[in-house]
């Protein structure tokens, strides 16, 4: 009888060993893409430290290709959920989940530093064609849904109503 052998592959990393990568909108100072350092392919894990006024992403947005879970390790974060921007406070030791396609934004509205994690699946990175943001369109003169592209290290938004490009 043949024996089946399994080889385990395991990687470890400390938060201190993960380099900081800032959001192109510069809405926080400390974001560490842990999943990139670990080499994951089907799961995203990002560590954040948010000072008062900082946010995870910078705007109300949705990912059509990925659900997200945020774990707040320390402090309190306010999340705006849906187009009506319902506010939900999430404190240290709590988690919040967003379905793929659900508009959300999380930020530190308090006076203390927030330490938190963002987890996403499937996929370790986003498909930019599957990301949309809410922003003011100068052509429509109102907040509209915008498609998102990354050009020269900056986000480029295109209004899905009128096609106006904002960089």
PDB file of C-alpha atoms in Angstrom:
ATOM      1  CA  UNK A   1       0.000   0.000   0.000  1.00  0.00           C
ATOM      2  CA  UNK A   2       1.418   3.414  -0.969  1.00  0.00           C
ATOM      3  CA  UNK A   3       1.724   6.087   1.676  1.00  0.00           C
ATOM      4  CA  UNK A   4       0.500   9.596   1.058  1.00  0.00           C
ATOM      5  CA  UNK A   5       2.921  12.271   2.255  1.00  0.00           C
ATOM      6  CA  UNK A   6       1.857  15.823   2.853  1.00  0.00           C
ATOM      7  CA  UNK A   7       4.329  18.656   2.942  1.00  0.00           C
ATOM      8  CA  UNK A   8       3.262  21.647   5.006  1.00  0.00           C
ATOM      9  CA  UNK A   9       4.267  25.107   3.914  1.00  0.00           C
ATOM     10  CA  UNK A  10       4.044  27.714   6.611  1.00  0.00           C
ATOM     11  CA  UNK A  11       5.201  31.317   6.715  1.00  0.00           C
ATOM     12  CA  UNK A  12       5.363  33.581   9.728  1.00  0.00           C
ATOM     13  CA  UNK A  13       5.874  37.303   9.958  1.00  0.00           C
ATOM     14  CA  UNK A  14       5.787  39.951  12.668  1.00  0.00           C
ATOM     15  CA  UNK A  15       3.990  43.242  12.204  1.00  0.00           C
ATOM     16  CA  UNK A  16       7.314  45.069  12.649  1.00  0.00           C
ATOM     17  CA  UNK A  17       8.696  43.180   9.603  1.00  0.00           C
ATOM     18  CA  UNK A  18       5.892  44.328   7.283  1.00  0.00           C
ATOM     19  CA  UNK A  19       6.677  47.620   5.516  1.00  0.00           C
ATOM     20  CA  UNK A  20       4.206  50.512   5.629  1.00  0.00           C
ATOM     21  CA  UNK A  21       2.305  51.211   2.386  1.00  0.00           C
ATOM     22  CA  UNK A  22       0.276  54.390   2.324  1.00  0.00           C
ATOM     23  CA  UNK A  23      -3.043  54.722   0.565  1.00  0.00           C
ATOM     24  CA  UNK A  24      -2.719  56.877  -2.610  1.00  0.00           C
ATOM     25  CA  UNK A  25      -5.277  59.250  -1.021  1.00  0.00           C
ATOM     26  CA  UNK A  26      -2.979  59.563   2.031  1.00  0.00           C
ATOM     27  CA  UNK A  27      -5.856  59.035   4.473  1.00  0.00           C
ATOM     28  CA  UNK A  28      -3.735  57.170   7.031  1.00  0.00           C
ATOM     29  CA  UNK A  29      -0.061  56.908   7.931  1.00  0.00           C
ATOM     30  CA  UNK A  30       0.206  53.229   8.849  1.00  0.00           C
ATOM     31  CA  UNK A  31      -1.126  50.425   6.653  1.00  0.00           C
ATOM     32  CA  UNK A  32       0.794  47.171   6.509  1.00  0.00           C
ATOM     33  CA  UNK A  33      -0.212  44.630   3.831  1.00  0.00           C
ATOM     34  CA  UNK A  34       0.437  41.484   5.855  1.00  0.00           C
ATOM     35  CA  UNK A  35      -0.973  39.169   3.187  1.00  0.00           C
ATOM     36  CA  UNK A  36       1.548  40.459   0.645  1.00  0.00           C
ATOM     37  CA  UNK A  37       4.426  39.707   3.040  1.00  0.00           C
ATOM     38  CA  UNK A  38       3.018  36.224   3.659  1.00  0.00           C
ATOM     39  CA  UNK A  39       2.392  35.636  -0.056  1.00  0.00           C
ATOM     40  CA  UNK A  40      -1.292  34.757   0.231  1.00  0.00           C
ATOM     41  CA  UNK A  41      -3.275  34.375  -2.983  1.00  0.00           C
ATOM     42  CA  UNK A  42      -6.883  33.962  -1.814  1.00  0.00           C
ATOM     43  CA  UNK A  43      -7.069  36.093   1.318  1.00  0.00           C
ATOM     44  CA  UNK A  44      -6.170  39.708   2.142  1.00  0.00           C
ATOM     45  CA  UNK A  45      -5.002  40.872   5.576  1.00  0.00           C
ATOM     46  CA  UNK A  46      -4.034  44.479   6.248  1.00  0.00           C
ATOM     47  CA  UNK A  47      -2.958  45.977   9.583  1.00  0.00           C
ATOM     48  CA  UNK A  48      -3.843  49.628  10.294  1.00  0.00           C
ATOM     49  CA  UNK A  49      -3.101  52.268  12.880  1.00  0.00           C
ATOM     50  CA  UNK A  50      -5.490  55.186  12.511  1.00  0.00           C
ATOM     51  CA  UNK A  51      -4.850  58.489  14.223  1.00  0.00           C
ATOM     52  CA  UNK A  52      -7.870  60.711  14.986  1.00  0.00           C
ATOM     53  CA  UNK A  53      -9.414  61.752  11.659  1.00  0.00           C
ATOM     54  CA  UNK A  54      -7.728  58.940   9.659  1.00  0.00           C
ATOM     55  CA  UNK A  55      -9.721  56.390   7.669  1.00  0.00           C
ATOM     56  CA  UNK A  56      -9.176  52.921   6.283  1.00  0.00           C
ATOM     57  CA  UNK A  57      -9.946  53.938   2.697  1.00  0.00           C
ATOM     58  CA  UNK A  58     -10.787  57.617   2.337  1.00  0.00           C
ATOM     59  CA  UNK A  59     -14.287  57.383   0.893  1.00  0.00           C
ATOM     60  CA  UNK A  60     -17.519  55.464   0.815  1.00  0.00           C
ATOM     61  CA  UNK A  61     -16.773  52.580  -1.539  1.00  0.00           C
ATOM     62  CA  UNK A  62     -17.633  49.007  -2.443  1.00  0.00           C
ATOM     63  CA  UNK A  63     -15.798  45.981  -3.754  1.00  0.00           C
ATOM     64  CA  UNK A  64     -17.850  43.804  -6.079  1.00  0.00           C
ATOM     65  CA  UNK A  65     -15.170  41.094  -5.976  1.00  0.00           C
ATOM     66  CA  UNK A  66     -14.521  40.759  -2.257  1.00  0.00           C
ATOM     67  CA  UNK A  67     -16.299  40.635   1.079  1.00  0.00           C
ATOM     68  CA  UNK A  68     -14.499  42.343   3.957  1.00  0.00           C
ATOM     69  CA  UNK A  69     -14.266  41.856   7.699  1.00  0.00           C
ATOM     70  CA  UNK A  70     -12.766  44.505   9.963  1.00  0.00           C
ATOM     71  CA  UNK A  71     -11.465  43.602  13.413  1.00  0.00           C
ATOM     72  CA  UNK A  72     -10.900  46.538  15.756  1.00  0.00           C
ATOM     73  CA  UNK A  73      -8.142  45.548  18.148  1.00  0.00           C
ATOM     74  CA  UNK A  74      -7.980  48.833  20.061  1.00  0.00           C
ATOM     75  CA  UNK A  75     -10.010  52.035  20.086  1.00  0.00           C
ATOM     76  CA  UNK A  76     -13.315  52.751  18.355  1.00  0.00           C
ATOM     77  CA  UNK A  77     -14.048  53.114  14.669  1.00  0.00           C
ATOM     78  CA  UNK A  78     -17.143  54.559  13.022  1.00  0.00           C
ATOM     79  CA  UNK A  79     -18.331  52.880   9.842  1.00  0.00           C
ATOM     80  CA  UNK A  80     -20.707  54.473   7.366  1.00  0.00           C
ATOM     81  CA  UNK A  81     -22.776  51.757   5.706  1.00  0.00           C
ATOM     82  CA  UNK A  82     -24.841  51.939   2.507  1.00  0.00           C
ATOM     83  CA  UNK A  83     -25.770  54.940   0.415  1.00  0.00           C
ATOM     84  CA  UNK A  84     -27.740  56.331   3.375  1.00  0.00           C
ATOM     85  CA  UNK A  85     -24.449  56.242   5.371  1.00  0.00           C
ATOM     86  CA  UNK A  86     -25.910  54.589   8.472  1.00  0.00           C
ATOM     87  CA  UNK A  87     -23.296  54.993  11.229  1.00  0.00           C
ATOM     88  CA  UNK A  88     -22.148  51.917  13.157  1.00  0.00           C
ATOM     89  CA  UNK A  89     -19.537  52.183  15.938  1.00  0.00           C
ATOM     90  CA  UNK A  90     -17.176  49.222  16.334  1.00  0.00           C
ATOM     91  CA  UNK A  91     -14.999  49.078  19.468  1.00  0.00           C
ATOM     92  CA  UNK A  92     -11.892  47.131  20.499  1.00  0.00           C
ATOM     93  CA  UNK A  93     -12.540  43.390  20.424  1.00  0.00           C
ATOM     94  CA  UNK A  94     -15.426  43.709  17.925  1.00  0.00           C
ATOM     95  CA  UNK A  95     -15.730  42.813  14.247  1.00  0.00           C
ATOM     96  CA  UNK A  96     -17.921  44.008  11.379  1.00  0.00           C
ATOM     97  CA  UNK A  97     -18.574  42.254   8.042  1.00  0.00           C
ATOM     98  CA  UNK A  98     -19.469  43.735   4.658  1.00  0.00           C
ATOM     99  CA  UNK A  99     -20.839  41.693   1.788  1.00  0.00           C
ATOM    100  CA  UNK A 100     -19.315  42.088  -1.658  1.00  0.00           C
ATOM    101  CA  UNK A 101     -21.034  45.073  -3.313  1.00  0.00           C
ATOM    102  CA  UNK A 102     -21.987  46.816  -0.048  1.00  0.00           C
ATOM    103  CA  UNK A 103     -20.951  50.476   0.262  1.00  0.00           C
ATOM    104  CA  UNK A 104     -18.881  51.169   3.405  1.00  0.00           C
ATOM    105  CA  UNK A 105     -16.263  53.454   4.909  1.00  0.00           C
ATOM    106  CA  UNK A 106     -14.498  53.227   8.275  1.00  0.00           C
ATOM    107  CA  UNK A 107     -12.710  56.035  10.088  1.00  0.00           C
ATOM    108  CA  UNK A 108     -11.446  57.151  13.475  1.00  0.00           C
ATOM    109  CA  UNK A 109     -13.877  59.799  14.741  1.00  0.00           C
ATOM    110  CA  UNK A 110     -12.452  59.717  18.274  1.00  0.00           C
ATOM    111  CA  UNK A 111      -9.468  61.171  20.097  1.00  0.00           C
ATOM    112  CA  UNK A 112      -7.483  57.935  20.594  1.00  0.00           C
ATOM    113  CA  UNK A 113      -5.448  55.860  18.133  1.00  0.00           C
ATOM    114  CA  UNK A 114      -7.264  52.914  16.542  1.00  0.00           C
ATOM    115  CA  UNK A 115      -5.499  49.658  15.794  1.00  0.00           C
ATOM    116  CA  UNK A 116      -7.412  47.444  13.416  1.00  0.00           C
ATOM    117  CA  UNK A 117      -7.317  44.828  10.724  1.00  0.00           C
ATOM    118  CA  UNK A 118      -9.063  44.544   7.361  1.00  0.00           C
ATOM    119  CA  UNK A 119      -9.550  41.029   5.982  1.00  0.00           C
ATOM    120  CA  UNK A 120     -10.905  40.265   2.520  1.00  0.00           C
ATOM    121  CA  UNK A 121     -11.709  37.189   0.462  1.00  0.00           C
ATOM    122  CA  UNK A 122     -11.554  35.799  -2.092  1.00  0.00           C
ATOM    123  CA  UNK A 123      -8.331  37.254  -3.375  1.00  0.00           C
ATOM    124  CA  UNK A 124      -5.307  38.882  -1.799  1.00  0.00           C
ATOM    125  CA  UNK A 125      -5.738  42.011  -3.932  1.00  0.00           C
ATOM    126  CA  UNK A 126      -8.646  43.864  -5.486  1.00  0.00           C
ATOM    127  CA  UNK A 127      -9.588  43.866  -9.126  1.00  0.00           C
ATOM    128  CA  UNK A 128      -9.717  47.616  -9.835  1.00  0.00           C
ATOM    129  CA  UNK A 129     -12.565  47.023 -12.311  1.00  0.00           C
ATOM    130  CA  UNK A 130     -14.632  45.704  -9.383  1.00  0.00           C
ATOM    131  CA  UNK A 131     -14.133  48.770  -7.121  1.00  0.00           C
ATOM    132  CA  UNK A 132     -16.485  51.754  -7.015  1.00  0.00           C
ATOM    133  CA  UNK A 133     -16.416  54.881  -4.880  1.00  0.00           C
ATOM    134  CA  UNK A 134     -18.870  57.642  -4.044  1.00  0.00           C
ATOM    135  CA  UNK A 135     -17.557  61.128  -4.766  1.00  0.00           C
ATOM    136  CA  UNK A 136     -18.686  64.540  -5.933  1.00  0.00           C
ATOM    137  CA  UNK A 137     -18.838  64.828  -9.723  1.00  0.00           C
ATOM    138  CA  UNK A 138     -18.140  68.358 -10.943  1.00  0.00           C
ATOM    139  CA  UNK A 139     -20.113  67.714 -14.148  1.00  0.00           C
ATOM    140  CA  UNK A 140     -23.231  66.298 -12.421  1.00  0.00           C
ATOM    141  CA  UNK A 141     -22.742  68.687  -9.457  1.00  0.00           C
ATOM    142  CA  UNK A 142     -23.668  65.961  -6.973  1.00  0.00           C
ATOM    143  CA  UNK A 143     -22.291  62.848  -5.322  1.00  0.00           C
ATOM    144  CA  UNK A 144     -22.329  59.952  -7.764  1.00  0.00           C
ATOM    145  CA  UNK A 145     -20.907  56.460  -8.044  1.00  0.00           C
ATOM    146  CA  UNK A 146     -17.426  56.525  -9.591  1.00  0.00           C
ATOM    147  CA  UNK A 147     -15.371  53.751 -11.142  1.00  0.00           C
ATOM    148  CA  UNK A 148     -11.811  53.652  -9.792  1.00  0.00           C
ATOM    149  CA  UNK A 149      -8.508  53.222 -11.606  1.00  0.00           C
ATOM    150  CA  UNK A 150      -4.946  53.552 -10.337  1.00  0.00           C
ATOM    151  CA  UNK A 151      -2.858  55.809 -12.608  1.00  0.00           C
ATOM    152  CA  UNK A 152       0.675  56.949 -11.745  1.00  0.00           C
ATOM    153  CA  UNK A 153       0.192  55.981  -8.086  1.00  0.00           C
ATOM    154  CA  UNK A 154      -3.006  58.047  -7.744  1.00  0.00           C
ATOM    155  CA  UNK A 155      -6.664  57.149  -7.908  1.00  0.00           C
ATOM    156  CA  UNK A 156      -8.526  58.294 -11.002  1.00  0.00           C
ATOM    157  CA  UNK A 157     -12.308  58.428 -10.659  1.00  0.00           C
ATOM    158  CA  UNK A 158     -14.794  58.285 -13.544  1.00  0.00           C
ATOM    159  CA  UNK A 159     -18.435  59.174 -12.964  1.00  0.00           C
ATOM    160  CA  UNK A 160     -20.608  56.219 -13.962  1.00  0.00           C
ATOM    161  CA  UNK A 161     -23.502  58.611 -14.756  1.00  0.00           C
ATOM    162  CA  UNK A 162     -21.797  61.077 -17.147  1.00  0.00           C
ATOM    163  CA  UNK A 163     -18.284  59.717 -17.810  1.00  0.00           C
ATOM    164  CA  UNK A 164     -16.481  62.738 -16.317  1.00  0.00           C
ATOM    165  CA  UNK A 165     -12.919  61.807 -15.294  1.00  0.00           C
ATOM    166  CA  UNK A 166     -11.480  63.247 -12.095  1.00  0.00           C
ATOM    167  CA  UNK A 167      -7.856  62.656 -11.064  1.00  0.00           C
TER     168      UNK A 167
END
